[in-house]
Amino acid sequence: MPWWNTPPEVAAPPVTLERVCAALRRLGLDPVVRDGRTQVVLYRYPCTLRLLSPVPAGTDQSAPPVPEPVSTQADKAAPDRLSGALVPEPAQVRLLMESRYTVGLTQEAAARLAAHLLEKNSGRVSPTLLTAPGPDGIDVVGRAWCTVTAGMSDPQLRTTLRVWCESTLHALDELSEGQGLPLPPDPTGPASPGPADPAPTDPAPAAPTV
């Protein structure tokens, strides 16, 4: 069937957590779905992916607010071709990926790091790195998101997730090296050796492939 006759829902089906998991498995990762969210470990950084959509007023939202793009009212409405009146566009659905670098900084160290992250974020498209409270201090969180209201084909979804995974891994590893921060243990690596066993070297993470 020619592309111009292909129904939109076939060419770009809705993005679901099941499709996100399938795409991540194609990238060599091992995702699981818990509490309506996809959880996966990106080598040494735990990641959570979830779909965010508008909810009725008064509904409890546990998810943190997603950064909204700067826009005007005209951006959120399209003119009707006949009357010229502005017609509100459908509510946007977004796919959000959050990655946590558990480092446990003090408030003073986190304030210095936050200024550094702000400068780095200005020159990077994705992910956005920021500081956030953790169980043992202040951690670093990476966020990447995009609008998926119109759906995505399988190649589009895999490519988006591959770019997010590669850029997040690079950004957090670079932050660790540049700021002298300790890397968290790699839960996908081998177990700690015994006293008589030689310490293995950490294998370089292979980049996910489409």
PDB file of C-alpha atoms in Angstrom:
ATOM      1  CA  MET A   1       0.000   0.000   0.000  1.00  0.00           C
ATOM      2  CA  PRO A   2       1.469   3.421  -0.942  1.00  0.00           C
ATOM      3  CA  TRP A   3       2.365   5.653   1.964  1.00  0.00           C
ATOM      4  CA  TRP A   4      -0.283   8.214   0.995  1.00  0.00           C
ATOM      5  CA  ASN A   5      -2.991   5.578   1.362  1.00  0.00           C
ATOM      6  CA  THR A   6      -1.668   4.169   4.650  1.00  0.00           C
ATOM      7  CA  PRO A   7      -3.955   5.037   7.598  1.00  0.00           C
ATOM      8  CA  PRO A   8      -2.146   7.185  10.192  1.00  0.00           C
ATOM      9  CA  GLU A   9      -2.745   4.642  12.956  1.00  0.00           C
ATOM     10  CA  VAL A  10      -0.895   2.029  10.864  1.00  0.00           C
ATOM     11  CA  ALA A  11       2.003   4.242   9.776  1.00  0.00           C
ATOM     12  CA  ALA A  12       2.465   5.713  13.263  1.00  0.00           C
ATOM     13  CA  PRO A  13       0.618   3.648  15.896  1.00  0.00           C
ATOM     14  CA  PRO A  14       0.120   5.065  19.398  1.00  0.00           C
ATOM     15  CA  VAL A  15       3.100   4.836  21.737  1.00  0.00           C
ATOM     16  CA  THR A  16       2.426   2.456  24.639  1.00  0.00           C
ATOM     17  CA  LEU A  17       4.592   1.125  27.437  1.00  0.00           C
ATOM     18  CA  GLU A  18       4.462  -2.297  25.791  1.00  0.00           C
ATOM     19  CA  ARG A  19       5.936  -0.849  22.597  1.00  0.00           C
ATOM     20  CA  VAL A  20       8.548   1.047  24.616  1.00  0.00           C
ATOM     21  CA  CYS A  21       9.600  -2.216  26.293  1.00  0.00           C
ATOM     22  CA  ALA A  22       9.789  -4.008  22.951  1.00  0.00           C
ATOM     23  CA  ALA A  23      11.960  -1.233  21.510  1.00  0.00           C
ATOM     24  CA  LEU A  24      14.279  -1.287  24.528  1.00  0.00           C
ATOM     25  CA  ARG A  25      14.679  -5.057  24.191  1.00  0.00           C
ATOM     26  CA  ARG A  26      15.685  -4.558  20.561  1.00  0.00           C
ATOM     27  CA  LEU A  27      18.394  -2.243  21.915  1.00  0.00           C
ATOM     28  CA  GLY A  28      19.748  -5.012  24.143  1.00  0.00           C
ATOM     29  CA  LEU A  29      18.233  -3.793  27.414  1.00  0.00           C
ATOM     30  CA  ASP A  30      15.985  -5.642  29.874  1.00  0.00           C
ATOM     31  CA  PRO A  31      13.010  -3.419  30.798  1.00  0.00           C
ATOM     32  CA  VAL A  32      10.174  -4.235  33.192  1.00  0.00           C
ATOM     33  CA  VAL A  33       6.835  -2.487  33.762  1.00  0.00           C
ATOM     34  CA  ARG A  34       5.944  -1.577  37.349  1.00  0.00           C
ATOM     35  CA  ASP A  35       3.209   0.759  38.583  1.00  0.00           C
ATOM     36  CA  GLY A  36       2.402   1.887  35.063  1.00  0.00           C
ATOM     37  CA  ARG A  37       6.015   2.823  34.320  1.00  0.00           C
ATOM     38  CA  THR A  38       8.785   1.167  32.356  1.00  0.00           C
ATOM     39  CA  GLN A  39      11.921   0.675  34.432  1.00  0.00           C
ATOM     40  CA  VAL A  40      15.283  -0.237  32.973  1.00  0.00           C
ATOM     41  CA  VAL A  41      18.911  -0.051  34.120  1.00  0.00           C
ATOM     42  CA  LEU A  42      21.137   1.760  31.635  1.00  0.00           C
ATOM     43  CA  TYR A  43      24.339   0.000  32.664  1.00  0.00           C
ATOM     44  CA  ARG A  44      24.805   1.767  36.020  1.00  0.00           C
ATOM     45  CA  TYR A  45      21.966   4.305  35.956  1.00  0.00           C
ATOM     46  CA  PRO A  46      18.369   3.286  36.771  1.00  0.00           C
ATOM     47  CA  CYS A  47      15.895   4.822  34.322  1.00  0.00           C
ATOM     48  CA  THR A  48      12.139   5.236  34.362  1.00  0.00           C
ATOM     49  CA  LEU A  49      10.034   5.875  31.271  1.00  0.00           C
ATOM     50  CA  ARG A  50       6.402   6.897  31.428  1.00  0.00           C
ATOM     51  CA  LEU A  51       3.703   8.422  29.298  1.00  0.00           C
ATOM     52  CA  LEU A  52       2.327  11.741  30.493  1.00  0.00           C
ATOM     53  CA  SER A  53      -1.062  12.927  29.357  1.00  0.00           C
ATOM     54  CA  PRO A  54      -3.428  15.609  30.657  1.00  0.00           C
ATOM     55  CA  VAL A  55      -5.578  14.467  33.566  1.00  0.00           C
ATOM     56  CA  PRO A  56      -8.828  15.896  34.934  1.00  0.00           C
ATOM     57  CA  ALA A  57      -8.572  18.641  37.512  1.00  0.00           C
ATOM     58  CA  GLY A  58      -8.249  17.374  41.059  1.00  0.00           C
ATOM     59  CA  THR A  59      -6.497  14.160  40.080  1.00  0.00           C
ATOM     60  CA  ASP A  60      -3.431  13.381  42.181  1.00  0.00           C
ATOM     61  CA  GLN A  61      -0.314  13.460  40.019  1.00  0.00           C
ATOM     62  CA  SER A  62       2.759  11.768  41.454  1.00  0.00           C
ATOM     63  CA  ALA A  63       4.887  12.513  38.392  1.00  0.00           C
ATOM     64  CA  PRO A  64       6.997  15.697  38.514  1.00  0.00           C
ATOM     65  CA  PRO A  65       6.012  18.469  36.121  1.00  0.00           C
ATOM     66  CA  VAL A  66       7.488  18.144  32.655  1.00  0.00           C
ATOM     67  CA  PRO A  67       9.191  21.255  31.272  1.00  0.00           C
ATOM     68  CA  GLU A  68       6.821  22.961  28.867  1.00  0.00           C
ATOM     69  CA  PRO A  69       8.188  24.475  25.659  1.00  0.00           C
ATOM     70  CA  VAL A  70       7.931  28.244  25.430  1.00  0.00           C
ATOM     71  CA  SER A  71       4.880  29.019  23.348  1.00  0.00           C
ATOM     72  CA  THR A  72       2.108  31.528  22.821  1.00  0.00           C
ATOM     73  CA  GLN A  73      -1.612  30.910  22.728  1.00  0.00           C
ATOM     74  CA  ALA A  74      -1.432  30.962  18.937  1.00  0.00           C
ATOM     75  CA  ASP A  75       0.969  28.016  19.051  1.00  0.00           C
ATOM     76  CA  LYS A  76      -1.622  25.935  20.897  1.00  0.00           C
ATOM     77  CA  ALA A  77      -4.449  26.615  18.461  1.00  0.00           C
ATOM     78  CA  ALA A  78      -4.828  26.332  14.717  1.00  0.00           C
ATOM     79  CA  PRO A  79      -7.032  28.607  12.588  1.00  0.00           C
ATOM     80  CA  ASP A  80     -10.108  27.018  11.043  1.00  0.00           C
ATOM     81  CA  ARG A  81      -9.741  27.100   7.261  1.00  0.00           C
ATOM     82  CA  LEU A  82     -13.269  28.414   6.691  1.00  0.00           C
ATOM     83  CA  SER A  83     -13.986  30.766   9.598  1.00  0.00           C
ATOM     84  CA  GLY A  84     -10.442  31.721  10.564  1.00  0.00           C
ATOM     85  CA  ALA A  85     -11.308  31.165  14.228  1.00  0.00           C
ATOM     86  CA  LEU A  86      -8.667  29.572  16.451  1.00  0.00           C
ATOM     87  CA  VAL A  87      -9.505  25.947  17.204  1.00  0.00           C
ATOM     88  CA  PRO A  88      -7.676  24.386  20.206  1.00  0.00           C
ATOM     89  CA  GLU A  89      -5.389  21.522  19.250  1.00  0.00           C
ATOM     90  CA  PRO A  90      -5.706  18.107  20.936  1.00  0.00           C
ATOM     91  CA  ALA A  91      -4.052  17.645  24.310  1.00  0.00           C
ATOM     92  CA  GLN A  92      -0.434  16.557  23.984  1.00  0.00           C
ATOM     93  CA  VAL A  93       0.879  13.176  25.131  1.00  0.00           C
ATOM     94  CA  ARG A  94       4.543  13.035  26.072  1.00  0.00           C
ATOM     95  CA  LEU A  95       7.060  10.259  26.598  1.00  0.00           C
ATOM     96  CA  LEU A  96       9.444  11.064  29.446  1.00  0.00           C
ATOM     97  CA  MET A  97      12.659   9.255  30.372  1.00  0.00           C
ATOM     98  CA  GLU A  98      14.284  10.001  33.739  1.00  0.00           C
ATOM     99  CA  SER A  99      17.704   8.613  34.671  1.00  0.00           C
ATOM    100  CA  ARG A 100      19.151   8.838  38.183  1.00  0.00           C
ATOM    101  CA  TYR A 101      22.830   9.159  39.047  1.00  0.00           C
ATOM    102  CA  THR A 102      22.959   8.263  42.751  1.00  0.00           C
ATOM    103  CA  VAL A 103      25.835  10.307  44.140  1.00  0.00           C
ATOM    104  CA  GLY A 104      24.568  11.620  47.534  1.00  0.00           C
ATOM    105  CA  LEU A 105      25.960  15.177  47.487  1.00  0.00           C
ATOM    106  CA  THR A 106      25.747  17.667  50.343  1.00  0.00           C
ATOM    107  CA  GLN A 107      23.627  20.779  49.887  1.00  0.00           C
ATOM    108  CA  GLU A 108      26.742  22.929  49.408  1.00  0.00           C
ATOM    109  CA  ALA A 109      28.270  20.605  46.810  1.00  0.00           C
ATOM    110  CA  ALA A 110      24.910  20.271  45.045  1.00  0.00           C
ATOM    111  CA  ALA A 111      24.579  24.056  44.750  1.00  0.00           C
ATOM    112  CA  ARG A 112      27.972  24.281  43.030  1.00  0.00           C
ATOM    113  CA  LEU A 113      27.113  21.379  40.748  1.00  0.00           C
ATOM    114  CA  ALA A 114      23.733  22.900  39.833  1.00  0.00           C
ATOM    115  CA  ALA A 115      25.478  25.987  38.418  1.00  0.00           C
ATOM    116  CA  HIS A 116      27.736  23.740  36.335  1.00  0.00           C
ATOM    117  CA  LEU A 117      24.760  21.724  35.050  1.00  0.00           C
ATOM    118  CA  LEU A 118      22.912  24.879  34.039  1.00  0.00           C
ATOM    119  CA  GLU A 119      25.851  25.921  31.886  1.00  0.00           C
ATOM    120  CA  LYS A 120      26.199  22.461  30.299  1.00  0.00           C
ATOM    121  CA  ASN A 121      22.460  22.184  29.609  1.00  0.00           C
ATOM    122  CA  SER A 122      22.538  25.387  27.564  1.00  0.00           C
ATOM    123  CA  GLY A 123      24.778  23.696  25.003  1.00  0.00           C
ATOM    124  CA  ARG A 124      23.101  20.287  24.910  1.00  0.00           C
ATOM    125  CA  VAL A 125      19.813  19.232  23.343  1.00  0.00           C
ATOM    126  CA  SER A 126      19.252  16.152  25.496  1.00  0.00           C
ATOM    127  CA  PRO A 127      19.220  15.098  28.260  1.00  0.00           C
ATOM    128  CA  THR A 128      18.635  17.937  30.694  1.00  0.00           C
ATOM    129  CA  LEU A 129      20.634  17.294  33.879  1.00  0.00           C
ATOM    130  CA  LEU A 130      19.500  18.680  37.230  1.00  0.00           C
ATOM    131  CA  THR A 131      19.950  17.993  40.933  1.00  0.00           C
ATOM    132  CA  ALA A 132      17.207  16.275  42.925  1.00  0.00           C
ATOM    133  CA  PRO A 133      16.825  14.930  46.491  1.00  0.00           C
ATOM    134  CA  GLY A 134      17.809  11.292  46.945  1.00  0.00           C
ATOM    135  CA  PRO A 135      17.755   8.826  49.843  1.00  0.00           C
ATOM    136  CA  ASP A 136      21.305   9.709  50.952  1.00  0.00           C
ATOM    137  CA  GLY A 137      21.730  13.291  49.806  1.00  0.00           C
ATOM    138  CA  ILE A 138      21.385  15.118  46.510  1.00  0.00           C
ATOM    139  CA  ASP A 139      21.520  13.084  43.301  1.00  0.00           C
ATOM    140  CA  VAL A 140      21.686  13.998  39.614  1.00  0.00           C
ATOM    141  CA  VAL A 141      18.677  13.322  37.388  1.00  0.00           C
ATOM    142  CA  GLY A 142      18.699  13.329  33.595  1.00  0.00           C
ATOM    143  CA  ARG A 143      15.497  14.033  31.685  1.00  0.00           C
ATOM    144  CA  ALA A 144      14.668  13.490  28.035  1.00  0.00           C
ATOM    145  CA  TRP A 145      11.194  13.828  26.584  1.00  0.00           C
ATOM    146  CA  CYS A 146       9.279  14.276  23.366  1.00  0.00           C
ATOM    147  CA  THR A 147       5.685  14.645  22.207  1.00  0.00           C
ATOM    148  CA  VAL A 148       4.136  11.392  20.950  1.00  0.00           C
ATOM    149  CA  THR A 149       0.544  12.534  20.416  1.00  0.00           C
ATOM    150  CA  ALA A 150       0.677  11.617  16.718  1.00  0.00           C
ATOM    151  CA  GLY A 151       2.196   8.202  17.431  1.00  0.00           C
ATOM    152  CA  MET A 152       5.504   6.730  16.240  1.00  0.00           C
ATOM    153  CA  SER A 153       6.529   3.948  13.925  1.00  0.00           C
ATOM    154  CA  ASP A 154       8.745   1.192  15.329  1.00  0.00           C
ATOM    155  CA  PRO A 155      11.933   2.595  13.708  1.00  0.00           C
ATOM    156  CA  GLN A 156      11.105   6.091  14.996  1.00  0.00           C
ATOM    157  CA  LEU A 157      10.576   4.813  18.534  1.00  0.00           C
ATOM    158  CA  ARG A 158      13.754   2.719  18.531  1.00  0.00           C
ATOM    159  CA  THR A 159      15.812   5.576  17.147  1.00  0.00           C
ATOM    160  CA  THR A 160      14.440   8.009  19.736  1.00  0.00           C
ATOM    161  CA  LEU A 161      15.193   5.640  22.615  1.00  0.00           C
ATOM    162  CA  ARG A 162      18.638   4.782  21.227  1.00  0.00           C
ATOM    163  CA  VAL A 163      19.571   8.474  21.039  1.00  0.00           C
ATOM    164  CA  TRP A 164      18.256   9.053  24.558  1.00  0.00           C
ATOM    165  CA  CYS A 165      20.192   6.073  25.964  1.00  0.00           C
ATOM    166  CA  GLU A 166      23.449   6.984  24.250  1.00  0.00           C
ATOM    167  CA  SER A 167      23.280  10.691  25.094  1.00  0.00           C
ATOM    168  CA  THR A 168      22.281  10.022  28.723  1.00  0.00           C
ATOM    169  CA  LEU A 169      25.060   7.496  29.250  1.00  0.00           C
ATOM    170  CA  HIS A 170      27.598   9.870  27.720  1.00  0.00           C
ATOM    171  CA  ALA A 171      26.382  12.898  29.686  1.00  0.00           C
ATOM    172  CA  LEU A 172      26.397  11.161  33.085  1.00  0.00           C
ATOM    173  CA  ASP A 173      29.749   9.430  32.535  1.00  0.00           C
ATOM    174  CA  GLU A 174      31.246  12.718  31.351  1.00  0.00           C
ATOM    175  CA  LEU A 175      29.865  14.468  34.435  1.00  0.00           C
ATOM    176  CA  SER A 176      31.429  11.845  36.699  1.00  0.00           C
ATOM    177  CA  GLU A 177      34.806  12.140  35.021  1.00  0.00           C
ATOM    178  CA  GLY A 178      34.821  15.924  34.735  1.00  0.00           C
ATOM    179  CA  GLN A 179      33.671  16.599  38.309  1.00  0.00           C
ATOM    180  CA  GLY A 180      35.524  13.725  39.987  1.00  0.00           C
ATOM    181  CA  LEU A 181      32.296  12.101  41.189  1.00  0.00           C
ATOM    182  CA  PRO A 182      32.288   8.390  42.058  1.00  0.00           C
ATOM    183  CA  LEU A 183      30.486   6.115  39.639  1.00  0.00           C
ATOM    184  CA  PRO A 184      27.708   3.982  41.128  1.00  0.00           C
ATOM    185  CA  PRO A 185      28.261   0.220  40.899  1.00  0.00           C
ATOM    186  CA  ASP A 186      27.224  -1.438  37.656  1.00  0.00           C
ATOM    187  CA  PRO A 187      24.351  -3.810  38.554  1.00  0.00           C
ATOM    188  CA  THR A 188      24.735  -5.575  35.197  1.00  0.00           C
ATOM    189  CA  GLY A 189      28.398  -6.372  35.812  1.00  0.00           C
ATOM    190  CA  PRO A 190      29.920  -9.444  37.501  1.00  0.00           C
ATOM    191  CA  ALA A 191      29.669  -9.973  41.237  1.00  0.00           C
ATOM    192  CA  SER A 192      32.459  -8.713  43.474  1.00  0.00           C
ATOM    193  CA  PRO A 193      35.379 -11.166  43.463  1.00  0.00           C
ATOM    194  CA  GLY A 194      36.502 -13.016  46.547  1.00  0.00           C
ATOM    195  CA  PRO A 195      39.810 -12.265  48.312  1.00  0.00           C
ATOM    196  CA  ALA A 196      41.777 -14.740  46.177  1.00  0.00           C
ATOM    197  CA  ASP A 197      40.207 -13.758  42.862  1.00  0.00           C
ATOM    198  CA  PRO A 198      41.709 -11.073  40.646  1.00  0.00           C
ATOM    199  CA  ALA A 199      39.556  -7.971  40.273  1.00  0.00           C
ATOM    200  CA  PRO A 200      37.953  -7.932  36.818  1.00  0.00           C
ATOM    201  CA  THR A 201      38.027  -4.826  34.726  1.00  0.00           C
ATOM    202  CA  ASP A 202      34.747  -3.101  33.853  1.00  0.00           C
ATOM    203  CA  PRO A 203      33.928  -3.795  30.204  1.00  0.00           C
ATOM    204  CA  ALA A 204      33.195  -0.722  28.139  1.00  0.00           C
ATOM    205  CA  PRO A 205      29.431  -0.473  27.611  1.00  0.00           C
ATOM    206  CA  ALA A 206      28.451  -1.273  24.064  1.00  0.00           C
ATOM    207  CA  ALA A 207      26.296   1.331  22.385  1.00  0.00           C
ATOM    208  CA  PRO A 208      22.733   0.106  21.791  1.00  0.00           C
ATOM    209  CA  THR A 209      22.010  -0.607  18.154  1.00  0.00           C
ATOM    210  CA  VAL A 210      18.792  -0.302  16.225  1.00  0.00           C
TER     211      VAL A 210
END
